[in-house]
Coordinates of C-alpha atoms in Angstrom, one line a residue:
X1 CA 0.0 0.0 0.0
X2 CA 1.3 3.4 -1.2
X3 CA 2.0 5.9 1.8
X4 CA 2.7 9.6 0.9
X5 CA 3.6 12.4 3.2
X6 CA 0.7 15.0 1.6
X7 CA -2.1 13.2 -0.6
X8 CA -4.0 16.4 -2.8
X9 CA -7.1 16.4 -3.5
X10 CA -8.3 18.1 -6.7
X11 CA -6.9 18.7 -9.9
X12 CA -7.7 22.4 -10.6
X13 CA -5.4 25.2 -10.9
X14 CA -5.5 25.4 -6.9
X15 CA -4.7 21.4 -6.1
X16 CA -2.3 21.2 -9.0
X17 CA 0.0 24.7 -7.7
X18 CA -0.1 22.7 -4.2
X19 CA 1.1 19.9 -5.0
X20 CA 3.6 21.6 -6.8
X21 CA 4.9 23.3 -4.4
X22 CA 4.7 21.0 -1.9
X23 CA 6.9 18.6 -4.0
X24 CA 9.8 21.3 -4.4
X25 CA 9.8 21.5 -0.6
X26 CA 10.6 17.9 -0.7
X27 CA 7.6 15.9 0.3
X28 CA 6.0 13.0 -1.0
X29 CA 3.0 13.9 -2.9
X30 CA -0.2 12.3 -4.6
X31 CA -2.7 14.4 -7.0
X32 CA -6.1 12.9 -7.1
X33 CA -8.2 14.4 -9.0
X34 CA -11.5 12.2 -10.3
X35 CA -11.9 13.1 -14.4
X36 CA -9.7 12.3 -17.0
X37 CA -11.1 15.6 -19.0
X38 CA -10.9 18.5 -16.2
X39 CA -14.2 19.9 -15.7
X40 CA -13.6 22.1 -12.8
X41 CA -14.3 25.9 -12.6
X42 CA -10.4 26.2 -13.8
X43 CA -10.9 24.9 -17.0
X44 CA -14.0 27.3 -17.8
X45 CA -12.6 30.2 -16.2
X46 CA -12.2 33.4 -18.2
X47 CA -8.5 33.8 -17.1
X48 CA -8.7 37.5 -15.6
X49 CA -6.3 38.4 -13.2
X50 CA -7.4 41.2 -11.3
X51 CA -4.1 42.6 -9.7
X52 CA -5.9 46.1 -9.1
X53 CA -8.5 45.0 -7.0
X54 CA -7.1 44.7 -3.5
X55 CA -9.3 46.3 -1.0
X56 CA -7.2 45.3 2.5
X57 CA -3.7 44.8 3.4
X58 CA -4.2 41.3 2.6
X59 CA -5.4 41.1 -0.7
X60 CA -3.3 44.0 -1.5
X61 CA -0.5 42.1 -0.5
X62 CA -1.4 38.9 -2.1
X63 CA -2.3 41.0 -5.2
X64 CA 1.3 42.5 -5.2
X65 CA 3.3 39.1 -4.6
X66 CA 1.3 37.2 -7.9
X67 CA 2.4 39.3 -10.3
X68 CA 6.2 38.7 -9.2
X69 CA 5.2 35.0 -9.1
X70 CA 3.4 35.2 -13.2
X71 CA 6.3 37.1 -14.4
X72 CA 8.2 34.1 -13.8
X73 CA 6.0 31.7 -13.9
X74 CA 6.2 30.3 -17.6
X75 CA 10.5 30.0 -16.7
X76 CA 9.9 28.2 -13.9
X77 CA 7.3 25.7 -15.4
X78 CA 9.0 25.7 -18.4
X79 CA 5.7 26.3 -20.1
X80 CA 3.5 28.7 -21.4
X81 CA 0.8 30.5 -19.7
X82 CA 0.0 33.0 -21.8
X83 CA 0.9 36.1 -20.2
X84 CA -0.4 39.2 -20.9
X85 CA -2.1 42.5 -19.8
X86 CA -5.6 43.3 -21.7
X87 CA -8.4 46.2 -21.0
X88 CA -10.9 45.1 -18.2
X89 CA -13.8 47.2 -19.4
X90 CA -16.8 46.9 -16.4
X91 CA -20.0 47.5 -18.3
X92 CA -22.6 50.5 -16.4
X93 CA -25.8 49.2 -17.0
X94 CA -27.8 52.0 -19.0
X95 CA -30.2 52.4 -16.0
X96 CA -27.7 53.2 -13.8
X97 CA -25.1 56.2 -12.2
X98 CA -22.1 56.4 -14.1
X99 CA -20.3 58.9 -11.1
X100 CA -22.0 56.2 -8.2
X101 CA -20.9 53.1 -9.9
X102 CA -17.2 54.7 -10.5
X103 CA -17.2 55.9 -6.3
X104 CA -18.1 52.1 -5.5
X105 CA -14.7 51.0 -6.5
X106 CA -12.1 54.0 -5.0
X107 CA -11.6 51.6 -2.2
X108 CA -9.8 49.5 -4.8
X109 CA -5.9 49.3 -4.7
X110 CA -6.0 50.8 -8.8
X111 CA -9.9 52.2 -9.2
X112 CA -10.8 51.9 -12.9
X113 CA -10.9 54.9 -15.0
X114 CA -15.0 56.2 -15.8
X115 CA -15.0 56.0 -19.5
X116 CA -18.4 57.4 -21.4
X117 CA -20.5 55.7 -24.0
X118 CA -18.5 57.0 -26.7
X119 CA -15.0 56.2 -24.9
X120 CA -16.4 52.9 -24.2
X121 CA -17.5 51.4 -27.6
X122 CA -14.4 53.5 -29.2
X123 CA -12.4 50.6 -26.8
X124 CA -14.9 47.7 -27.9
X125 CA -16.8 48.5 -31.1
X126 CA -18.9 45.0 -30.4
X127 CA -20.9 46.7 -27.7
X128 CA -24.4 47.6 -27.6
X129 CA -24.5 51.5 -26.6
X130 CA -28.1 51.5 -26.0
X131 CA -27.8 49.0 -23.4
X132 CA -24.7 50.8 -21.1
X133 CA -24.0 54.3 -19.4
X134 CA -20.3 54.1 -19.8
X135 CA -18.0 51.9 -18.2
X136 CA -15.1 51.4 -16.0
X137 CA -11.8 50.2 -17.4
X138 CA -8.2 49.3 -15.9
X139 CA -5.7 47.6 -17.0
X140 CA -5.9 43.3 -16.2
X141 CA -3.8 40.3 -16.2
X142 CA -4.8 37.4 -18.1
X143 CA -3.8 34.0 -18.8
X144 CA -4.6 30.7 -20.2
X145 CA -6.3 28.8 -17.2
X146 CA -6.1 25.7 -18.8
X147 CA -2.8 25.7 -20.1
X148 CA -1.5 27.4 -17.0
X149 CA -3.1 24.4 -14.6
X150 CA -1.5 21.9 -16.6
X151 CA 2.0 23.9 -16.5
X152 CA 2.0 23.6 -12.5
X153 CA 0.9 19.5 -13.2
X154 CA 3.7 19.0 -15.8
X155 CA 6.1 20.8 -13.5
X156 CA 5.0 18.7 -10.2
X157 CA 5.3 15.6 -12.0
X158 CA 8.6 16.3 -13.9
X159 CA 9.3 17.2 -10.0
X160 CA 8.7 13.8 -8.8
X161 CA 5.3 13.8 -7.8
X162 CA 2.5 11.3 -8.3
X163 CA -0.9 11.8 -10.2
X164 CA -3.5 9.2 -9.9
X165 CA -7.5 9.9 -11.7
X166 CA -9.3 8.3 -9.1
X167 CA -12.8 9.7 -7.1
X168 CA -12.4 10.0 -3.3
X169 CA -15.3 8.2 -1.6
X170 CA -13.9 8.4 2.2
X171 CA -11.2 9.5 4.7
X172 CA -10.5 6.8 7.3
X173 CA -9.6 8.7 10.2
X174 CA -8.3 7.0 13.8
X175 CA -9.3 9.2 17.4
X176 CA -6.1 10.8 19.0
X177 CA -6.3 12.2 22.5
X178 CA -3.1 14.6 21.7
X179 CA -5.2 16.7 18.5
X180 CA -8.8 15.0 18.0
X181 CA -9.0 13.1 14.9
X182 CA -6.6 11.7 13.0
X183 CA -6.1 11.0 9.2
X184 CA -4.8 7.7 8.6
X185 CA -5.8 6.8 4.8
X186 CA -8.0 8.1 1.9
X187 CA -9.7 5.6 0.0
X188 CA -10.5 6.0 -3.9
X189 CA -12.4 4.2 -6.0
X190 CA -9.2 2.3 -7.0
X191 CA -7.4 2.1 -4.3
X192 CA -6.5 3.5 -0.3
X193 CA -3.7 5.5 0.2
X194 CA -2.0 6.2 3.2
X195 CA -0.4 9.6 4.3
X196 CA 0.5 11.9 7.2
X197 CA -1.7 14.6 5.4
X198 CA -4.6 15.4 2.9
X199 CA -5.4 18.9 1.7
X200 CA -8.6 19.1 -0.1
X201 CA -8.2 21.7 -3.3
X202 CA -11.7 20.4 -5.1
X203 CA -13.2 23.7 -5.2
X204 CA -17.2 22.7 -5.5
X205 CA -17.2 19.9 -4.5
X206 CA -15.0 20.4 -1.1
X207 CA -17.8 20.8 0.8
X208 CA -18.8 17.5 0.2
X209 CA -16.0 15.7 0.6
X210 CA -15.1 17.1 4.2
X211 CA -18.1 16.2 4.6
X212 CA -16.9 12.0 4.4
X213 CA -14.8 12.9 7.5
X214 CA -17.4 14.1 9.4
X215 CA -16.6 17.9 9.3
X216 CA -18.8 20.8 8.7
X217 CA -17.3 23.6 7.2
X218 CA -18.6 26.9 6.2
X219 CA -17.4 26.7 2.9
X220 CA -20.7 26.7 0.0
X221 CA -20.8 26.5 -4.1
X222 CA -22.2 27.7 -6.7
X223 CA -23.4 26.2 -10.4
X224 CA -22.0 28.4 -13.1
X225 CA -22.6 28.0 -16.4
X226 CA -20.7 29.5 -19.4
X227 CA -20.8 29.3 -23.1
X228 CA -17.5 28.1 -25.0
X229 CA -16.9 28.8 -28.2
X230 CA -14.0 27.5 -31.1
X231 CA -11.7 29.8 -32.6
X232 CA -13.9 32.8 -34.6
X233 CA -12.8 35.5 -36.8
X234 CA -14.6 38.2 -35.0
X235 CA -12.3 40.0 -32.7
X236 CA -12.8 41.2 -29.0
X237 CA -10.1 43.6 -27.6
X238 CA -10.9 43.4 -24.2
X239 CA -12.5 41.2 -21.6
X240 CA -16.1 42.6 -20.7
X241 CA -17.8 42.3 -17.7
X242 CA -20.3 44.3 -15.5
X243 CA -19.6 46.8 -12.5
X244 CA -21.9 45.7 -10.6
X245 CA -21.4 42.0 -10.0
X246 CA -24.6 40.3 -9.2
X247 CA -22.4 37.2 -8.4
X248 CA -20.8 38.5 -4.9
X249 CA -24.3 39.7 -3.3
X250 CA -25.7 36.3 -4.1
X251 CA -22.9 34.6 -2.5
X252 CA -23.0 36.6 0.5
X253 CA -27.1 36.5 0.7
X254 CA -26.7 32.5 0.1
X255 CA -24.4 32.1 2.8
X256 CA -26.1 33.5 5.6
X257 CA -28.2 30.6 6.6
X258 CA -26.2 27.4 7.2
X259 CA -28.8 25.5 8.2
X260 CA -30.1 25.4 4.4
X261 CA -27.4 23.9 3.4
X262 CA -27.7 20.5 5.3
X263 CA -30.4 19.9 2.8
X264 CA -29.6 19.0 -0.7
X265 CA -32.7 20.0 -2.2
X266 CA -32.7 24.1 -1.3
X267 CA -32.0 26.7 -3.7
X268 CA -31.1 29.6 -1.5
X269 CA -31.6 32.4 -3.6
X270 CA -32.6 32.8 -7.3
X271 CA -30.2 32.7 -10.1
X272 CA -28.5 35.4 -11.5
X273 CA -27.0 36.7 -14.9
X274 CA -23.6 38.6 -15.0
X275 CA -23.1 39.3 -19.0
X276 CA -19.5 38.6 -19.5
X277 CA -16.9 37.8 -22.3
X278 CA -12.9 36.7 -23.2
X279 CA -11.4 35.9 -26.1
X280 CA -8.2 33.6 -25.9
X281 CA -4.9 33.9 -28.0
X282 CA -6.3 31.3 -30.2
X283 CA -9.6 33.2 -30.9
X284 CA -12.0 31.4 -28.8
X285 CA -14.3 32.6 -26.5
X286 CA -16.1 32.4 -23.3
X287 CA -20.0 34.4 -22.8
X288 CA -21.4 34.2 -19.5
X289 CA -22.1 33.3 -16.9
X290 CA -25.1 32.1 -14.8
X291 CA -24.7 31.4 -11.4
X292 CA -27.1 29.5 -10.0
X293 CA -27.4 28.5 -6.0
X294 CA -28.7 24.8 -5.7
X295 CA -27.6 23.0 -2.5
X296 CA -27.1 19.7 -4.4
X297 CA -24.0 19.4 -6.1
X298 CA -24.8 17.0 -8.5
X299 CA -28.3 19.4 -9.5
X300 CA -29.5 18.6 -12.8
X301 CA -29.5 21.9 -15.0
X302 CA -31.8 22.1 -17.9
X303 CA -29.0 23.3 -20.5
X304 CA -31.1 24.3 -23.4
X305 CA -33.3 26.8 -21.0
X306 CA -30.1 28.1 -19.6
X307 CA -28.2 28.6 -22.9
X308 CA -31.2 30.4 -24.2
X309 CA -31.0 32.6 -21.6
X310 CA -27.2 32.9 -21.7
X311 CA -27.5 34.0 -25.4
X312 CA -30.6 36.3 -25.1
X313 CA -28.8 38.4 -22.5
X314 CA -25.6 38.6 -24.4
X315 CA -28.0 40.0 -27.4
X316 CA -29.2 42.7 -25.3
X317 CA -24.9 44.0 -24.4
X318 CA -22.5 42.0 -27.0
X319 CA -24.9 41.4 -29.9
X320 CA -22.4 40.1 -32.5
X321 CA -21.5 37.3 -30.2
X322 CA -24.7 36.1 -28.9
X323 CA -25.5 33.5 -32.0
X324 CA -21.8 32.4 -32.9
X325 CA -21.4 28.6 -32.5
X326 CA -20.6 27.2 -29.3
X327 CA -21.3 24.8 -26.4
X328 CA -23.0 25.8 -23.0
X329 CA -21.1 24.3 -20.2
X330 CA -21.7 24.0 -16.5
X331 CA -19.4 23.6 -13.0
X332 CA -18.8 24.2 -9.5
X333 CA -17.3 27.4 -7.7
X334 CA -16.4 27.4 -4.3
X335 CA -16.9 30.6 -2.2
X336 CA -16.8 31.2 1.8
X337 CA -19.2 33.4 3.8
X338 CA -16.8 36.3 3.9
X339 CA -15.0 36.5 0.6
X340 CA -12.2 35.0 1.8
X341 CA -10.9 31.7 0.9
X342 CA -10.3 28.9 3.7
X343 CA -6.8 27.9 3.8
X344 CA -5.0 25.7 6.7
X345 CA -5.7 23.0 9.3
X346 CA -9.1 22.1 9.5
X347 CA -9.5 22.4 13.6
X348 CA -9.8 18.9 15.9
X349 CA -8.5 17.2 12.7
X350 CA -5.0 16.0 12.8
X351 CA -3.8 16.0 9.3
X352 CA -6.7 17.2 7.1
X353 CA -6.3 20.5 5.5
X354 CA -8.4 22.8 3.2
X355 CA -7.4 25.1 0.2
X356 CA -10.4 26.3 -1.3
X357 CA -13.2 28.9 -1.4
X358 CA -11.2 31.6 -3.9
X359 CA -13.2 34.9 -5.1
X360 CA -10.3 36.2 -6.7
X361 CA -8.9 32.9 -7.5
X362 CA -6.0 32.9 -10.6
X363 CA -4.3 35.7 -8.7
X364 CA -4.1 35.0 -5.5
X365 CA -3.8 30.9 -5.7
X366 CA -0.4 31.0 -6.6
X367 CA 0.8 33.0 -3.8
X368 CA -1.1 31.5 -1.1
X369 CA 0.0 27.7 -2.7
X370 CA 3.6 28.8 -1.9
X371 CA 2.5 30.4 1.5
X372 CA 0.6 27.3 2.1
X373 CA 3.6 25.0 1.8
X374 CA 6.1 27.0 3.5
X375 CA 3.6 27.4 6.4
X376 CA 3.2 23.7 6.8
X377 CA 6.7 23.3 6.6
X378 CA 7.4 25.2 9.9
X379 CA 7.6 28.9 8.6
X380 CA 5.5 31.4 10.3
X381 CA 3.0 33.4 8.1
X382 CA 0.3 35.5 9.4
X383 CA -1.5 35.8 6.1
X384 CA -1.8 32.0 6.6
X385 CA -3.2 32.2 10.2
X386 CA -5.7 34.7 9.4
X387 CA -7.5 32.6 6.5
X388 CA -7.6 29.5 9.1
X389 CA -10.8 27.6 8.5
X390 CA -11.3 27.9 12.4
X391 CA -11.4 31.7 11.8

């Protein structure tokens, strides 16, 4: 039977940049992660990295140490991510205050520049002007999220670590009178592992699987859904999205009862509609996305009623792009109650470990994955400590 100091659970961009940097510490480390074809919230990301939008000393921070971490990143990996900096233009809805909308974000490390109508569909002709009042824009990182998620994989195993595609169906855990529970083994559909440690990086579907060991966490998910498109001729030149997120009000509104999450058939609050759009290097493109609150991870989503609505509201803002060929697609995201993701020792379990729960996820993963493995290693980091699950 294999043992392993760190077993990883989760093959997103988050699982696969711990393991990595767990290996190049030195440990002996197994990826699990259950599908062959990723179909986590990495691989349907729209790549943004949103260095300018720090709003505490934390984030700030956090914000600050990714970009030195991307500017090296494809060296390091010896890979490419894609690099590059675009135009974030945030869309003002026409019904709303240009001047209000622009003073919601001058808490943010870089507040966007208030461009009007004109400005903004000068900087993307493919706009609807009738639908905005202007928008915001700043300048944003951007990547491949695919391609850089398999960087940090190639790079881990090259490293000496393990990958397995196997589904987690329980933790086998042994009492210990020194710190509670113990891990002893994780057992996959293939086989059980044994290890000192287990850190569960599986986004969504986290909640669920702490929930094999018997722990509650305050750690929820939504179902997001996105349209992907192949390679078209049209071109976008920036990465669109609205001002006013609808996405962070239903998270925080969603998570205020815990209670209606111990049942499986709730949905919380109503879905909602953020009109959104990228364009990779390769000229495809992701419109969206839905996010829809349903306490069940395994929900069944009618896909037809859902791209139909997808493409009717990208009619109303992005109009060339709403009937180009493409396929609607649906995963989990992870959130916490406070915005802030849950990273550390899971408290009265020895050994079990969360990394998950990411609003701002591509930039500040990487960071916190290094922070993460330092901090287990014996190092002291207060940034660590203060995004403890037992917070």
């Amino acid at each position: 039977m294999n043992n392993y100091d760190w077993i990883v659970v989760g093959g997103g961009i988050a699982g696969a940049a711990i393991a990595y940097e767990l290996r190049k510490i030195g440990w002996s480390v197994l990826l699990l992660e259950q599908h062959q074809t990723a179909q986590n919230a990495t691989g349907y990301s729209y790549g943004g990295l949103a260095y300018w939008s720090g709003t505490t000393p934390l984030t700030r921070q956090l914000c600050q140490e990714s970009i030195a971490v991307y500017q090296n990143l494809d060296q390091e990996l010896e890979a490419q991510t894609e690099l590059r900096e675009i135009d974030l233009l945030l869309t003002i809805a026409a019904d709303q205050d240009p001047k209000a909308t622009a003073a919601s974000y001058s808490h943010v490390a870089i507040p966007p520049q208030l461009l009007d109508i004109k400005q903004t569909c000068e900087l993307e002709p493919v706009l609807n002007p009738h639908s905005i009042a202007g928008a915001l824009t700043v300048k944003h990182g951007h990547i491949n999220p695919h391609k850089t998620n398999q960087a940090y994989i190639q790079a881990f195993l090259r490293g000496g670590g393990e990958m397995q595609i196997a589904q987690v169906i329980d933790f086998q855990t042994v009492s210990s009178t020194a710190n509670g529970i113990k891990l002893t083994r994780v057992q996959t559909n293939i086989e059980t592992f044994h290890c000192d440690n287990v850190v569960i990086c599986a986004g969504g579907f986290s909640r669920q699987l702490l929930k094999l060991a018997g722990i509650p966490i305050n750690l929820y998910f939504t179902h997001a859904e996105v349209i992907q498109t192949p390679p078209v001729d049209l071109k976008l030149n920036t990465l669109v999205m609205p001002a006013n997120l609808q996405r962070f009000d239903l998270e925080a509104t969603s998570s205020k009862i815990e209670a209606l999450w111990q049942d499986t058939t709730k949905e919380p609050v109503p879905p909602i509609l953020d009109v959104g759009a990228i364009q990779f290097q390769d000229g495809s493109l992701r419109l969206g996305q839905i996010s829809r609150v349903l306490t069940d991870p395994f929900a069944q989503i009618n896909a037809q009623q859902s791209e139909n609505w997808l493409r009717t509201s990208i009619q109303q803002v992005l109009p060339p792009l709403a009937n180009l060929p493409g396929t609607w697609h649906h995963c989990l995201v992870a959130f916490s109650g406070d915005r802030l993701p849950l990273v550390g020792a899971v408290p009265g379990f020895e050994g079990i470990h969360v990394f998950s729960g990411f609003s701002n996820p591509l930039v500040i993963i990487p960071p916190l994955a290094r922070r993460f493995a330092d901090f287990v290693a014996g190092k002291k980091d207060e940034i660590i400590t203060q995004l403890s699950p037992g917070r």
